[in-house]
Every structure is written in structure tokens, then in C-alpha cells.
Tab-separated table of C-alpha atoms and ligand atoms in Angstrom:
chain	number	residue	atom	x	y	z
A	1474	MET	CA	110.304	84.189	118.564
A	1475	PRO	CA	111.128	87.866	118.093
A	1476	GLN	CA	114.351	88.688	116.328
A	1477	GLU	CA	117.211	88.970	118.802
A	1478	ASP	CA	119.583	91.787	117.982
A	1479	PRO	CA	123.021	90.921	119.350
A	1480	ALA	CA	124.227	94.519	119.286
A	1481	GLN	CA	121.310	95.705	121.336
A	1482	ILE	CA	121.464	92.813	123.774
A	1483	TRP	CA	125.126	93.463	124.343
A	1484	MET	CA	124.427	97.164	124.971
A	1485	GLN	CA	122.001	96.147	127.673
A	1486	CYS	CA	124.559	93.771	129.134
A	1487	LEU	CA	127.146	96.526	129.110
A	1488	SER	CA	124.904	98.860	131.010
A	1489	ILE	CA	124.591	96.210	133.699
A	1490	ILE	CA	128.281	95.333	133.730
A	1491	LYS	CA	129.125	99.009	134.008
A	1492	ASP	CA	127.601	99.108	137.465
A	1493	MET	CA	129.404	95.994	138.573
A	1494	ILE	CA	132.988	97.038	138.025
A	1495	HIS	CA	135.342	99.967	138.327
A	1496	HIS	CA	134.693	102.518	135.616
A	1497	ARG	CA	138.317	102.392	134.461
A	1498	THR	CA	138.107	98.669	134.009
A	1499	PHE	CA	134.876	99.107	132.136
A	1500	ASP	CA	136.259	101.829	129.886
A	1501	THR	CA	139.385	99.889	129.133
A	1502	TRP	CA	138.040	96.436	128.502
A	1503	PHE	CA	134.335	96.641	127.763
A	1504	LYS	CA	133.713	99.895	125.985
A	1505	PRO	CA	135.504	98.828	122.809
A	1506	THR	CA	133.440	95.630	122.485
A	1507	LYS	CA	130.304	94.985	120.464
A	1508	GLY	CA	127.635	92.338	120.285
A	1509	TYR	CA	128.312	90.655	117.016
A	1510	ASN	CA	126.228	87.556	116.617
A	1511	LEU	CA	123.737	85.408	118.421
A	1512	THR	CA	122.610	81.917	117.642
A	1513	GLN	CA	120.538	79.555	119.717
A	1514	ASP	CA	123.541	78.534	121.779
A	1515	THR	CA	126.381	80.983	121.159
A	1516	PHE	CA	126.822	84.681	121.717
A	1517	THR	CA	129.711	86.243	119.824
A	1518	ILE	CA	131.386	89.354	121.122
A	1519	GLN	CA	133.520	91.466	118.864
A	1520	VAL	CA	136.790	92.693	120.356
A	1521	PRO	CA	139.567	94.838	118.897
A	1522	SER	CA	142.479	92.444	119.316
A	1523	GLN	CA	143.735	89.124	120.551
A	1524	PHE	CA	144.895	90.839	123.686
A	1525	PHE	CA	141.342	91.893	124.535
A	1526	LEU	CA	140.102	88.427	123.800
A	1527	ASP	CA	142.592	86.810	126.166
A	1528	TRP	CA	142.052	89.362	128.862
A	1529	LEU	CA	138.258	89.186	128.812
A	1530	GLU	CA	138.324	85.418	128.745
A	1531	GLU	CA	140.721	85.199	131.602
A	1532	HIS	CA	139.308	87.877	133.878
A	1533	HIS	CA	135.697	88.508	133.016
A	1534	ASN	CA	134.277	85.337	131.548
A	1535	ASP	CA	132.098	84.500	134.544
A	1536	ARG	CA	130.708	87.988	134.792
A	1537	ILE	CA	129.904	88.172	131.095
A	1538	LYS	CA	128.234	84.815	131.236
A	1539	GLN	CA	126.166	85.674	134.265
A	1540	VAL	CA	124.863	88.870	132.700
A	1541	LEU	CA	124.196	87.280	129.331
A	1542	VAL	CA	122.250	84.414	130.830
A	1543	ARG	CA	120.185	86.930	132.714
A	1544	GLN	CA	119.469	88.970	129.601
A	1545	LEU	CA	118.744	86.049	127.335
A	1546	GLY	CA	117.025	83.769	129.777
A	1547	ARG	CA	119.063	80.818	128.560
A	1548	GLU	CA	122.545	79.339	128.702
A	1549	VAL	CA	124.861	80.275	125.853
A	1550	PHE	CA	128.483	79.717	125.009
A	1551	ILE	CA	130.550	82.841	124.729
A	1552	ASP	CA	132.646	83.244	121.673
A	1553	PHE	CA	134.892	86.098	120.602
A	1554	ARG	CA	135.711	87.544	117.256
A	1555	ILE	CA	138.551	89.890	116.555
A	1556	SER	CA	137.179	92.956	114.843
A	1557	LYS	CA	137.877	93.521	111.214
A	1558	ASP	CA	136.923	97.150	111.230
A	1559	GLN	CA	139.699	98.466	113.412
A	1560	GLN	CA	139.031	102.035	112.548
A	1561	THR	CA	135.625	102.034	114.175
A	1562	ILE	CA	137.093	100.958	117.460
A	1563	THR	CA	139.697	102.836	119.366
A	1564	PRO	CA	141.105	101.301	122.505
A	1565	VAL	CA	140.394	103.678	125.317
A	1566	HIS	CA	143.453	103.437	127.446
A	1567	THR	CA	143.793	106.244	129.855
A	1568	ARG	CA	147.500	105.973	129.517
A	1569	PRO	CA	149.420	104.209	126.865
A	1570	VAL	CA	149.343	100.604	127.877
A	1571	PHE	CA	151.843	99.309	125.374
A	1572	TYR	CA	150.963	99.036	121.771
A	1573	MET	CA	148.490	96.517	120.492
A	1574	PRO	CA	149.346	95.140	117.131
A	1575	SER	CA	146.123	95.443	115.225
A	1576	VAL	CA	145.107	92.257	113.577
A	1577	SER	CA	144.149	93.241	110.110
A	1578	GLN	CA	142.289	90.433	108.522
A	1579	GLN	CA	140.914	92.254	105.554
A	1580	ARG	CA	141.564	90.249	102.436
A	1581	PRO	CA	143.412	92.385	99.954
A	1582	GLN	CA	142.369	92.359	96.342
A	1583	ILE	CA	144.660	90.578	93.978
A	1584	GLY	CA	147.063	93.017	92.490
A	1585	GLU	CA	146.482	95.577	95.156
A	1586	MET	CA	149.612	96.640	96.968
A	1587	GLU	CA	148.840	96.093	100.541
A	1588	ASN	CA	151.767	96.187	102.860
A	1589	LYS	CA	150.736	96.221	106.445
A	1590	LEU	CA	153.743	96.956	108.571
A	1591	TYR	CA	153.517	97.647	112.259
A	1592	ASP	CA	154.629	101.183	112.980
A	1593	ASP	CA	156.920	100.185	115.763
A	1594	TYR	CA	158.653	97.242	114.149
A	1595	THR	CA	161.602	99.447	113.302
A	1596	PHE	CA	165.328	99.308	113.978
A	1597	ASP	CA	164.893	102.017	116.605
A	1598	HIS	CA	162.777	99.694	118.660
A	1599	PHE	CA	164.926	96.654	118.114
A	1600	VAL	CA	167.344	95.855	120.903
A	1601	VAL	CA	170.562	94.291	119.716
A	1602	GLY	CA	172.257	91.639	121.806
A	1603	GLU	CA	174.549	88.739	121.223
A	1604	CYS	CA	171.572	86.572	120.289
A	1605	ASN	CA	170.558	88.633	117.280
A	1606	GLU	CA	173.526	90.777	116.385
A	1607	TYR	CA	174.405	88.815	113.284
A	1608	ALA	CA	170.851	88.921	111.938
A	1609	HIS	CA	170.696	92.605	112.798
A	1610	ALA	CA	173.933	93.380	110.975
A	1611	ALA	CA	172.809	91.368	107.960
A	1612	SER	CA	169.541	93.272	107.912
A	1613	LEU	CA	171.326	96.606	107.932
A	1614	ALA	CA	173.521	95.433	105.087
A	1615	VAL	CA	170.439	94.556	103.069
A	1616	VAL	CA	168.965	97.985	103.712
A	1617	LYS	CA	172.150	99.640	102.541
A	1618	SER	CA	172.495	97.744	99.292
A	1619	PRO	CA	169.441	95.678	98.521
A	1620	GLY	CA	169.750	93.067	95.808
A	1621	GLN	CA	173.462	92.420	96.190
A	1622	SER	CA	174.045	88.776	95.564
A	1623	THR	CA	175.992	88.006	98.747
A	1624	PHE	CA	172.928	88.510	100.857
A	1625	ASN	CA	170.229	87.646	98.439
A	1626	PRO	CA	168.132	86.069	99.755
A	1627	LEU	CA	168.519	86.989	103.391
A	1628	VAL	CA	166.963	84.218	105.437
A	1629	ILE	CA	166.366	85.005	109.091
A	1630	TYR	CA	165.545	81.937	111.109
A	1631	GLY	CA	164.862	81.106	114.740
A	1632	GLY	CA	162.214	80.105	117.260
A	1633	VAL	CA	158.884	81.721	117.993
A	1634	GLY	CA	158.782	85.216	119.407
A	1635	LEU	CA	162.440	86.018	118.926
A	1636	GLY	CA	162.030	88.984	116.601
A	1637	LYS	CA	162.016	87.609	113.052
A	1638	THR	CA	158.928	89.505	111.996
A	1639	HIS	CA	160.106	92.630	113.753
A	1640	LEU	CA	163.462	92.594	112.012
A	1641	THR	CA	161.964	91.812	108.617
A	1642	GLN	CA	159.539	94.688	108.847
A	1643	ALA	CA	162.326	96.943	110.067
A	1644	ILE	CA	164.187	96.199	106.840
A	1645	ALA	CA	161.196	97.324	104.794
A	1646	HIS	CA	160.625	100.445	106.904
A	1647	GLU	CA	164.236	101.489	106.796
A	1648	SER	CA	164.847	100.759	103.118
A	1649	ILE	CA	161.941	102.966	102.177
A	1650	LYS	CA	163.071	105.635	104.590
A	1651	GLN	CA	166.601	105.650	103.235
A	1652	GLY	CA	165.313	105.478	99.692
A	1653	THR	CA	167.325	102.402	98.733
A	1654	ILE	CA	164.131	100.889	97.301
A	1655	ASP	CA	160.885	102.280	95.947
A	1656	ARG	CA	158.537	99.388	96.083
A	1657	PHE	CA	158.344	96.404	98.328
A	1658	ARG	CA	155.888	93.718	99.212
A	1659	TYR	CA	155.668	92.195	102.664
A	1660	VAL	CA	153.483	89.119	103.151
A	1661	SER	CA	153.258	86.039	105.285
A	1662	SER	CA	153.731	82.891	103.275
A	1663	GLU	CA	150.166	82.029	104.157
A	1664	LYS	CA	148.976	85.180	102.474
A	1665	PHE	CA	151.105	84.435	99.455
A	1666	TYR	CA	149.463	81.026	99.300
A	1667	ASN	CA	145.928	82.363	99.739
A	1668	GLU	CA	146.354	85.021	97.114
A	1669	PHE	CA	147.848	82.560	94.713
A	1670	ILE	CA	144.951	80.139	95.113
A	1671	GLU	CA	142.500	82.976	94.728
A	1672	SER	CA	144.237	84.139	91.569
A	1673	ILE	CA	143.855	80.660	90.096
A	1674	GLN	CA	140.177	80.594	90.936
A	1675	GLU	CA	139.637	84.014	89.435
A	1676	LYS	CA	141.873	83.297	86.457
A	1677	LYS	CA	144.166	86.140	87.399
A	1678	THR	CA	147.472	84.366	87.759
A	1679	LYS	CA	149.142	86.867	85.450
A	1680	GLU	CA	148.139	89.728	87.708
A	1681	PHE	CA	149.332	87.743	90.674
A	1682	ALA	CA	152.738	87.189	89.132
A	1683	GLN	CA	152.951	90.864	88.184
A	1684	THR	CA	152.234	91.977	91.701
A	1685	TYR	CA	154.987	89.889	93.146
A	1686	ARG	CA	157.581	90.382	90.464
A	1687	ASN	CA	157.237	94.119	90.162
A	1688	VAL	CA	158.919	95.089	93.388
A	1689	ASP	CA	162.400	96.026	94.511
A	1690	MET	CA	162.110	93.938	97.632
A	1691	LEU	CA	159.957	90.959	98.490
A	1692	LEU	CA	159.695	89.931	102.119
A	1693	VAL	CA	157.969	86.655	102.930
A	1694	ASP	CA	157.440	85.820	106.563
A	1695	ASP	CA	157.289	82.286	107.998
A	1696	ILE	CA	158.097	80.246	104.917
A	1697	GLN	CA	157.759	77.033	106.930
A	1698	PHE	CA	154.071	77.309	106.076
A	1699	PHE	CA	154.911	76.318	102.490
A	1700	CYS	CA	155.928	72.888	103.767
A	1701	LYS	CA	152.609	71.893	105.230
A	1702	GLY	CA	150.115	70.034	103.090
A	1703	GLN	CA	150.267	69.737	99.354
A	1704	LYS	CA	151.478	73.107	98.217
A	1705	THR	CA	153.332	72.017	95.103
A	1706	ALA	CA	151.831	74.645	92.829
A	1707	THR	CA	152.485	77.394	95.350
A	1708	GLN	CA	156.083	76.313	95.750
A	1709	GLU	CA	156.425	76.261	91.993
A	1710	GLU	CA	155.044	79.772	91.712
A	1711	PHE	CA	157.271	80.979	94.509
A	1712	PHE	CA	160.256	79.388	92.834
A	1713	HIS	CA	159.660	81.357	89.649
A	1714	THR	CA	158.975	84.569	91.519
A	1715	PHE	CA	162.217	84.054	93.376
A	1716	ASP	CA	164.226	83.535	90.217
A	1717	VAL	CA	162.791	86.495	88.367
A	1718	LEU	CA	163.422	88.813	91.283
A	1719	ARG	CA	166.911	87.601	91.903
A	1720	GLN	CA	167.857	87.788	88.253
A	1721	ASN	CA	166.704	91.380	88.184
A	1722	GLY	CA	168.784	92.211	91.212
A	1723	LYS	CA	165.813	92.600	93.486
A	1724	GLN	CA	166.129	91.754	97.148
A	1725	ILE	CA	164.396	88.822	98.806
A	1726	VAL	CA	164.043	88.508	102.570
A	1727	LEU	CA	162.610	85.381	104.132
A	1728	THR	CA	161.994	84.149	107.638
A	1729	SER	CA	161.634	80.630	108.862
A	1730	ASP	CA	161.222	78.918	112.198
A	1731	ARG	CA	164.170	76.656	111.424
A	1732	ILE	CA	167.195	76.454	109.198
A	1733	PRO	CA	166.073	75.904	105.570
A	1734	LYS	CA	167.669	72.511	105.126
A	1735	GLU	CA	165.457	71.211	107.915
A	1736	LEU	CA	162.307	72.366	106.166
A	1737	SER	CA	161.087	68.972	105.139
A	1738	GLY	CA	158.302	69.225	102.611
A	1739	LEU	CA	160.022	72.051	100.807
A	1740	GLU	CA	161.368	71.362	97.342
A	1741	GLU	CA	165.103	70.737	97.142
A	1742	ARG	CA	165.613	73.435	94.525
A	1743	LEU	CA	164.035	76.029	96.808
A	1744	ILE	CA	166.162	74.977	99.746
A	1745	SER	CA	169.318	75.221	97.697
A	1746	ARG	CA	168.343	78.688	96.496
A	1747	PHE	CA	167.753	79.834	100.034
A	1748	GLU	CA	171.303	78.807	100.757
A	1749	TRP	CA	172.715	81.000	97.990
A	1750	GLY	CA	172.364	84.083	100.094
A	1751	LEU	CA	172.851	84.705	103.756
A	1752	LEU	CA	171.440	82.601	106.556
A	1753	ALA	CA	171.176	84.480	109.825
A	1754	ASP	CA	169.874	82.931	113.005
A	1755	ILE	CA	168.284	84.567	116.010
A	1756	ARG	CA	168.717	82.791	119.332
A	1757	PRO	CA	166.901	83.236	122.632
A	1758	PRO	CA	168.063	86.407	124.377
A	1759	ASP	CA	170.531	86.368	127.271
A	1760	PHE	CA	169.799	88.080	130.560
A	1761	GLU	CA	171.323	91.456	129.632
A	1762	THR	CA	169.399	91.593	126.389
A	1763	ARG	CA	166.182	90.700	128.162
A	1764	VAL	CA	166.737	93.523	130.645
A	1765	ALA	CA	167.500	95.948	127.823
A	1766	ILE	CA	164.357	94.917	125.976
A	1767	LEU	CA	162.211	95.387	129.052
A	1768	GLN	CA	163.720	98.795	129.752
A	1769	LYS	CA	163.116	99.871	126.204
A	1770	LYS	CA	159.511	98.748	126.262
A	1771	ALA	CA	158.799	100.572	129.502
A	1772	GLU	CA	160.537	103.682	128.257
A	1773	LYS	CA	158.540	103.640	125.052
A	1774	ASP	CA	155.305	103.583	127.001
A	1775	GLY	CA	156.411	106.370	129.257
A	1776	VAL	CA	156.287	104.335	132.430
A	1777	SER	CA	159.060	103.521	134.769
A	1778	ILE	CA	159.523	100.087	136.159
A	1779	ALA	CA	161.981	99.730	138.997
A	1780	PRO	CA	165.240	97.973	138.088
A	1781	ASP	CA	164.653	95.177	140.587
A	1782	VAL	CA	161.265	94.446	139.021
A	1783	ILE	CA	162.803	94.444	135.562
A	1784	ALA	CA	165.460	92.014	136.728
A	1785	PHE	CA	162.787	89.842	138.314
A	1786	VAL	CA	160.780	89.654	135.090
A	1787	ALA	CA	163.895	89.078	132.989
A	1788	ASP	CA	164.753	86.211	135.270
A	1789	GLN	CA	161.384	84.524	134.914
A	1790	PHE	CA	160.830	84.718	131.183
A	1791	THR	CA	163.859	83.470	129.433
A	1792	SER	CA	163.052	81.843	126.156
A	1793	ASN	CA	160.892	84.201	124.231
A	1794	ILE	CA	160.556	87.948	123.764
A	1795	ARG	CA	156.845	87.785	123.193
A	1796	GLU	CA	156.494	86.298	126.666
A	1797	LEU	CA	158.565	89.098	128.101
A	1798	GLU	CA	156.292	91.593	126.426
A	1799	GLY	CA	153.223	89.764	127.628
A	1800	ALA	CA	154.541	90.030	131.163
A	1801	VAL	CA	155.186	93.763	130.880
A	1802	LEU	CA	151.781	94.211	129.345
A	1803	SER	CA	150.087	92.509	132.281
A	1804	LEU	CA	152.077	94.638	134.721
A	1805	LEU	CA	151.239	97.874	132.962
A	1806	ALA	CA	147.593	96.980	132.635
A	1807	TYR	CA	147.498	96.080	136.292
A	1808	SER	CA	149.183	99.251	137.438
A	1809	SER	CA	146.991	101.437	135.271
A	1810	LEU	CA	143.837	99.771	136.536
A	1811	SER	CA	144.781	99.619	140.190
A	1812	GLN	CA	146.857	102.791	140.075
A	1813	CYS	CA	149.504	101.278	142.267
A	1814	ASP	CA	153.204	101.078	141.605
A	1815	ILE	CA	154.725	97.814	140.665
A	1816	SER	CA	156.882	96.232	143.313
A	1817	ILE	CA	158.414	92.774	143.072
A	1818	ASP	CA	155.622	91.417	145.227
A	1819	VAL	CA	152.984	92.896	142.967
A	1820	ALA	CA	154.825	91.562	139.941
A	1821	ARG	CA	155.040	88.122	141.460
A	1822	GLU	CA	151.338	88.120	142.152
A	1823	VAL	CA	150.257	89.523	138.798
A	1824	LEU	CA	152.504	87.162	136.888
A	1825	ASN	CA	151.918	84.178	139.118
A	1826	ASN	CA	149.831	82.274	136.602
A	1827	LYS	CA	152.314	82.759	133.828
A	1828	ILE	CA	155.246	81.826	136.036
A	1829	GLN	CA	153.567	78.730	137.419
A	1830	ARG	CA	152.689	77.587	133.964
A	1831	LYS	CA	156.282	77.973	132.852
A	1832	LYS	CA	157.626	76.228	135.922
A	1833	ARG	CA	155.542	73.216	135.311
A	1834	ASP	CA	156.516	73.462	131.728
A	1835	ILE	CA	153.986	70.927	130.591
A	1836	ASN	CA	152.244	71.012	127.288
A	1837	ILE	CA	149.122	69.690	125.629
A	1838	GLU	CA	150.872	66.456	124.657
A	1839	ASP	CA	151.662	65.713	128.318
A	1840	ILE	CA	148.023	66.199	129.182
A	1841	LYS	CA	146.854	64.005	126.333
A	1842	ARG	CA	149.239	61.271	127.400
A	1843	ALA	CA	148.014	61.371	130.999
A	1844	VAL	CA	144.383	61.268	129.901
A	1845	ALA	CA	144.953	58.401	127.471
A	1846	LYS	CA	146.717	56.458	130.193
A	1847	TYR	CA	143.946	57.040	132.695
A	1848	TYR	CA	141.288	55.788	130.303
A	1849	THR	CA	143.629	53.110	128.904
A	1850	LEU	CA	143.147	54.359	125.361
A	1851	PRO	CA	145.763	54.660	122.633
A	1852	LEU	CA	147.018	58.242	122.458
A	1853	GLU	CA	146.069	58.685	118.796
A	1854	VAL	CA	142.347	58.236	119.311
A	1855	LEU	CA	142.195	61.579	121.101
A	1856	SER	CA	143.002	63.259	117.797
A	1857	ALA	CA	141.076	60.813	115.641
A	1858	LYS	CA	137.667	61.302	114.122
A	1859	THR	CA	135.953	58.588	116.130
A	1860	ARG	CA	132.886	59.566	118.128
A	1861	ARG	CA	132.724	56.530	120.369
A	1862	LYS	CA	131.274	57.576	123.683
A	1863	GLU	CA	134.188	56.751	125.971
A	1864	ILE	CA	136.626	58.343	123.571
A	1865	VAL	CA	134.565	61.495	123.268
A	1866	LEU	CA	134.579	61.846	127.036
A	1867	ALA	CA	138.332	61.318	127.287
A	1868	ARG	CA	138.879	63.869	124.552
A	1869	GLN	CA	136.659	66.393	126.309
A	1870	VAL	CA	138.503	65.857	129.555
A	1871	ALA	CA	141.835	66.406	127.818
A	1872	MET	CA	140.598	69.578	126.124
A	1873	TYR	CA	139.180	70.869	129.379
A	1874	LEU	CA	142.438	70.254	131.242
A	1875	SER	CA	144.473	71.853	128.454
A	1876	ARG	CA	142.380	74.930	128.820
A	1877	LYS	CA	142.353	74.995	132.620
A	1878	ILE	CA	145.933	74.066	133.352
A	1879	LEU	CA	147.709	75.673	130.453
A	1880	GLY	CA	145.240	78.370	129.465
A	1881	GLU	CA	146.102	77.691	125.852
A	1882	PRO	CA	143.983	79.536	123.259
A	1883	LEU	CA	140.936	77.594	122.086
A	1884	LYS	CA	142.144	77.479	118.530
A	1885	GLU	CA	145.496	76.067	119.564
A	1886	ILE	CA	143.855	73.345	121.624
A	1887	GLY	CA	141.501	72.458	118.784
A	1888	SER	CA	144.380	72.100	116.385
A	1889	LYS	CA	146.185	69.708	118.730
A	1890	PHE	CA	143.164	67.427	118.786
A	1891	GLY	CA	143.032	66.481	115.148
A	1892	GLY	CA	142.419	69.971	113.789
A	1893	ARG	CA	139.130	70.560	115.504
A	1894	ASP	CA	137.335	73.853	115.558
A	1895	HIS	CA	137.523	76.201	118.552
A	1896	THR	CA	133.785	75.794	119.107
A	1897	THR	CA	134.381	72.093	119.752
A	1898	VAL	CA	136.775	73.059	122.517
A	1899	ILE	CA	134.292	75.519	123.999
A	1900	HIS	CA	131.706	72.785	123.943
A	1901	ALA	CA	134.047	70.276	125.597
A	1902	CYS	CA	134.808	72.696	128.427
A	1903	GLN	CA	131.126	73.367	128.901
A	1904	VAL	CA	130.297	69.672	129.070
A	1905	ILE	CA	132.917	69.011	131.728
A	1906	GLU	CA	131.905	72.074	133.702
A	1907	ASN	CA	128.294	70.886	133.685
A	1908	MET	CA	129.398	67.445	134.796
A	1909	LEU	CA	131.375	68.972	137.636
A	1910	ILE	CA	128.193	70.473	139.012
A	1911	ARG	CA	126.235	67.255	139.000
A	1912	ASP	CA	128.713	64.432	139.176
A	1913	HIS	CA	131.296	64.116	141.945
A	1914	LYS	CA	133.199	61.342	140.287
A	1915	ILE	CA	134.532	63.559	137.553
A	1916	GLN	CA	136.329	65.760	140.066
A	1917	SER	CA	138.324	62.864	141.402
A	1918	THR	CA	139.029	61.718	137.858
A	1919	LEU	CA	140.407	65.140	137.033
A	1920	ASP	CA	142.472	65.241	140.216
A	1921	GLN	CA	143.929	61.864	139.523
A	1922	ILE	CA	144.858	62.800	135.970
A	1923	LYS	CA	146.367	66.096	137.096
A	1924	ARG	CA	148.557	64.311	139.621
A	1925	SER	CA	149.792	61.898	136.992
A	1926	ILE	CA	150.806	64.543	134.447
A	1927	LYS	CA	154.591	64.364	134.094
B	3466	ADP	P1	158.864	86.131	115.607
B	3466	ADP	O1	158.426	86.688	114.303
B	3466	ADP	O2	160.269	85.647	115.622
B	3466	ADP	O3	157.931	85.105	116.168
B	3466	ADP	P2	158.327	88.794	116.517
B	3466	ADP	O4	159.139	89.564	115.558
B	3466	ADP	O5	156.866	88.775	116.295
B	3466	ADP	O6	158.869	87.306	116.669
B	3466	ADP	O7	158.677	89.328	117.971
B	3466	ADP	C1	157.841	89.107	119.089
B	3466	ADP	C2	157.735	90.392	119.878
B	3466	ADP	O8	158.965	90.674	120.497
B	3466	ADP	C3	157.407	91.574	119.016
B	3466	ADP	O9	156.478	92.383	119.670
B	3466	ADP	C4	158.722	92.301	118.851
B	3466	ADP	O10	158.545	93.682	118.729
B	3466	ADP	C5	159.459	91.962	120.106
B	3466	ADP	N1	160.882	91.829	119.875
B	3466	ADP	C6	161.508	90.790	119.324
B	3466	ADP	N2	162.832	90.983	119.275
B	3466	ADP	C7	163.041	92.204	119.823
B	3466	ADP	C8	164.222	92.974	120.063
B	3466	ADP	N3	165.434	92.517	119.752
B	3466	ADP	N4	164.057	94.178	120.642
B	3466	ADP	C9	162.837	94.618	120.973
B	3466	ADP	N5	161.699	93.942	120.784
B	3466	ADP	C10	161.790	92.743	120.207
B	3467	MG	MG1	156.796	86.172	113.146
């Protein structure tokens, strides 16, 4: 068989797709993609960000598949990979469609100071409301006099998508800008862990310690990650880092998805140290704050969204700022592609999927429960290793429904089924889709399960 070059095949596909869709759609969503890899059964497309991945999957999957099958002469699964070489790919938006946080996955060298902050995670872009005003004030205090014992460490805690990362990065940005510190290090706790492990393997623990102890401010995002699994050595290392920094009057900023004392799996002595400083929570935003955030986002992107549409969106997405942003993003993308203004009706239509999903408010666990009940299996087997035929089918059905009903990312679904890989989820969906073509019984099975969810 001749060598199949994924890049070239994808170029050919693109030239076909180009004629099938509006050129603006093509320029926006397809131009920045590349053919990355091809195996016997999977074609991997490289995209610049998670946002592209979600968008292509949601809106263009069928088209991509159709063209690929035609080019290759065989069925393949489509997989996506978020590009590591951001600089070679520039999103080609004809007008600024919101910012896209670039996902930098390059592994830094041990000892190298690599502090990736998002440009726009600054105080200027942070809307203050009742929900976050305490955390905001605490952050400003830290910027003003880093290292002061009353707010050392500063621990910002709260649910997903409420602005912890934004605020933490704003502290780093602003402290540098105001010159209250010279050197800082910002990492996720996962990165701290990875680098630490790597330093052990490469016998460079001294360098590791140096890197982390030689700063004026250390910011560690999402410390709840330290609790999972056996991370005793990492916690130990972090403990010492913490003490050295604090003794030297250096500032520590941490974020967590819950209050430290509820971080089970974290050593007592760490928890008590976290309580030495200042604990600041961030709560879900109230209506006024949500409106203010939406207005700010629109303003930043130089687009105007009518007040009634803003109020409509603020009313629908209540618990999480990332969701709010996702909604605005969809609206802006829609209006820039269709070149029509956004009315409430348009907003309702564009956001329908998201709103419906929220209304139903079901999650993967609900689906798993319904599937287990239908097949009269114990719930746990869906996440277990077993490959017994009837269990495999039930598991595939549950994965398929999680994808179809909730539209959850593949990786997320995989992790909820006993930590399986995203390719397993792709495969499960494919199997059920193939069955749907040939076997009428499966449709009624799916319908029955869907009706019984919640
Ligand atoms: P977390 O780290 O708590 O999960 P993030 O800091 O990543 O949340 O925030 C999610 C998104 O919401 C980010 O894009 C962030 O810029 C935005 N955001 C969060 N809080 C605010 C705020 N108060 N004002 C403006 N944007 C915000
Ligand atoms: Mg975060």
C-alpha cells in the first residue's frame, strides 16, 4: 500500500469542502486546520484550540466524514488534536470573535521560567460583583504588599468557571506591572506535579527546588489536584517549598475548587498552613454581575449586543461564567458568519441546544443509572474493566447517549466510565451508530432509556 500522507489528504479534502460551504465559514473554521495523522481506522485533524474542536465536531462532523471517506475509500473515525505549534496557525477571523485562550501544551524544561499568562486575564477585564468582591479586594491587597503574613497564602476557592484562574493571573500581571515583585511563577498543580516527577527521573530535584523557591510570588492553580491518587512525595515537596517561601516573606497564591479543609487526601499540615493566610471564596454571579460581564465581553470585542439580548442570555446561564462566555461566543460566531444582527429570537435559536441541556439538567451519572436499570446490571459494571458482551453493549449505549444528549467532550465521557480513553468513546458511538442503521431494535431501546432518564 502506498504511503498515505495525512497532510496531503487533508489538503485535498479541504479543496472539496471549500466548494461545499460559504467561504467565510471555510476561512474561519477549516483554513487553520491540518491533517495530522492517519492510521488504518482513524484520521486525526489538528486544530488550533478546544473551541475549534468543539465547533467542528458539533457542526461539521458529517461533512468531514463524508469527504474523508470519499478520499480514502474507507470508513475512518475522526479524531482531533489541539495544535502544539500555535505560532504556525493564526485564526482567521474576519472580525474579532472573542479571544481564544491558546492551549499551550509545550512541556517546559526543568528550571526554565515559563509563565504562561493569558493577556486578558487582568484586573481591567475582571468584573467585580457581590459574588467576588472579597476575593477581588484580597487580590488587590496582595498586589500592593506581597508577602505580608496576613494574606499569605491567599487561597481563592470556588466552583468551576467562576474566575479563580482569571483573578490569580491578574495578581501576577498587576504585581509585575506595579513593580511590587520581580519574579513569579504561575503553574497549575498538575504542572507542579509533572515537573517534580520529571525532576526525580532526571535526578534534578535540586534544580526543581531552586526554580520554585527563587521567586517573589508563587501561584499554584487548582490545588485540589494534589489530593487525587498517591501524591505523597509531591505534597511533601510542596510543603517545603511553601515553608521556604513563606519564611522568606514571599507571597503564595493558591486556588482550589473547595474550601481547603474539605480537601480530603491533602495532608493535615498543608491544610493548616493554607488556613494561616486568607481564604477568599468566589460564588456564582448574580444577575447584575452576569449582565455586566456580558456587556464587558461584547465591548471588548467591539460588537454591540442589544440590552434585551444580554438580559436574555444572563437569565439563561446562571451558574458559571464560562458558560456565559460560551454563549456569547456562539452568538458572535453566528452573527459574523451569517452577518445578521442578534435578536432575542436568533439568540434563542442559536443557544437552543445549550439551554435545553441546562433545562434538563441531567448528567452522565443519570444516564448511566438509566442504562444500568434498563439492562438490569449493577451501576458499577459500566465503569469496570469487564468485557462481558452484554456489559460492553450497555456501556457503549451509555457512552453514546452521554455524547448525544449531553454533548459532553469525549475525554470527559471516557473518564466517567472508569477512566477510559477518548478513542474508546469514539468507538462506542460508532458501534451504536452502525447498529442504528441495521438494527431497528436498538432505536426503541434508546428511546425507552431516554424516556426513563430522571
Ligand atoms: P475558574 O478558574 O474558576 O474555573 P476562570 O478563571 O477560568 O474560572 O474563568 C472562566 C472564564 O470566565 C474566563 O474566561 C474568565 O475570563 C471569565 N471570568 C470569570 N470571572 C470573571 C469576571 N468577574 N469578570 C469577567 N470575566 C470573568
Ligand atoms: Mg481555573
